[in-house]
PDB file of C-alpha atoms in Angstrom:
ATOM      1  CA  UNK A 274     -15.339   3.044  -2.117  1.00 54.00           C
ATOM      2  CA  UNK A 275     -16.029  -0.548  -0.699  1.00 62.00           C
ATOM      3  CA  UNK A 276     -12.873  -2.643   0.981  1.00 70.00           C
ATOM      4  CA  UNK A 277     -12.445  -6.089  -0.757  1.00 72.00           C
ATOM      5  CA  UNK A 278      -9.552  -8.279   0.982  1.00 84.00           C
ATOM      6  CA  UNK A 279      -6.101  -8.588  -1.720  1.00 81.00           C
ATOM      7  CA  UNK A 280      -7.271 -12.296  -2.132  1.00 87.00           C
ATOM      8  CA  UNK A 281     -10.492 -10.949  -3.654  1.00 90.00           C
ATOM      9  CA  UNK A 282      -8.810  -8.435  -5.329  1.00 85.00           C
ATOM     10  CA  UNK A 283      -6.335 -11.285  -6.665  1.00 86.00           C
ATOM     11  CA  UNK A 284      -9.416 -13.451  -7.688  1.00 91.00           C
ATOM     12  CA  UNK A 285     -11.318 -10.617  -9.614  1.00 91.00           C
ATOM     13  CA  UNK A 286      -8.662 -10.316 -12.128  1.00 91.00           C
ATOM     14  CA  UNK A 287      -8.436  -6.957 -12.017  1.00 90.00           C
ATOM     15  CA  UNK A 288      -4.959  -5.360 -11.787  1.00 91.00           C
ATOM     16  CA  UNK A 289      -3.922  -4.358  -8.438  1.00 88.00           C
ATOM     17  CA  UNK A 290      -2.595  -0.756  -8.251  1.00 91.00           C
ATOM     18  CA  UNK A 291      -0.314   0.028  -5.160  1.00 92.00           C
ATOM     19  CA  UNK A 292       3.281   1.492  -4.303  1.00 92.00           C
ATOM     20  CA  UNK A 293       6.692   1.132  -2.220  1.00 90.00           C
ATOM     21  CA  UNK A 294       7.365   3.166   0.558  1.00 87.00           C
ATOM     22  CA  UNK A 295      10.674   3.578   2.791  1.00 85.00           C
ATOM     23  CA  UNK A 296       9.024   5.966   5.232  1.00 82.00           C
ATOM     24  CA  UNK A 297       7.734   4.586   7.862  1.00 72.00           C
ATOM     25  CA  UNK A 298       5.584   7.178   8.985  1.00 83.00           C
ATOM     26  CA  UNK A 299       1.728   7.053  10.458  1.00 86.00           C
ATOM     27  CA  UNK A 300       1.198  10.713   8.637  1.00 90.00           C
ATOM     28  CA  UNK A 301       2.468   9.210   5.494  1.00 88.00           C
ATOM     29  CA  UNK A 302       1.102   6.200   5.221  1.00 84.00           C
ATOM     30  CA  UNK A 303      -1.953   7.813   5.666  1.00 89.00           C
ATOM     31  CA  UNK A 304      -1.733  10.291   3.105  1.00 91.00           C
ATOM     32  CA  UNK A 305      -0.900   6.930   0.732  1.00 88.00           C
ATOM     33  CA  UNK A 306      -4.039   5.588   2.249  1.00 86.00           C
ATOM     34  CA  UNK A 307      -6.006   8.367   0.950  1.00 92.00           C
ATOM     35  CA  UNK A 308      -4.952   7.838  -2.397  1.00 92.00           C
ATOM     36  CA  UNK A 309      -7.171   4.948  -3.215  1.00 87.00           C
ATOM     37  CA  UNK A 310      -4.715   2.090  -3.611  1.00 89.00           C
ATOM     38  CA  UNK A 311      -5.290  -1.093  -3.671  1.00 86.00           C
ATOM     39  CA  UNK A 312      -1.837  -2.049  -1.743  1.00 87.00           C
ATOM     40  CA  UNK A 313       0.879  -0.137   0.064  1.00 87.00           C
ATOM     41  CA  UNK A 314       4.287  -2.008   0.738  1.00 88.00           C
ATOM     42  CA  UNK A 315       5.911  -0.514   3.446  1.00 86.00           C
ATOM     43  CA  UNK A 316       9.741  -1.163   3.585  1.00 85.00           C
ATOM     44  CA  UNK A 317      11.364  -0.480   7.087  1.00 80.00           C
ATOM     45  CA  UNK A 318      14.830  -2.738   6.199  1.00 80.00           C
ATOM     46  CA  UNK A 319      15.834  -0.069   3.276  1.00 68.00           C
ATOM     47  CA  UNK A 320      16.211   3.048   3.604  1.00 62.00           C
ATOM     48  CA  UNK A 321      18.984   6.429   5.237  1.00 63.00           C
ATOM     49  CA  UNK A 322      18.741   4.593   8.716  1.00 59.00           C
ATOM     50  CA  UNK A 323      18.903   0.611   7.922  1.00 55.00           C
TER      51      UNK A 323
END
């Protein structure tokens, strides 16, 4: 699947499809990598340990 920047993504119209995570992990954010979203918000304030 080609890479378009968010602004493009923004421009295009399209809706952008992406998620929240609290886990800071490489493995995981990997893994949400993988699933073909257009975003990933990762939220390292939140969470058991902030």
């Amino acid at each position: 699947m080609p890479r378009r920047s968010f602004a493009e993504l923004l421009r295009s119209g399209r809706p952008a499809l992406g998620t929240w995570s609290q886990i800071a992990s490489e493995e995981c954010i990997d893994m949400i990598g993988a699933a073909g979203l257009d975003f990933t918000i990762v939220d390292c304030e939140h969470g058991a340990f902030g």
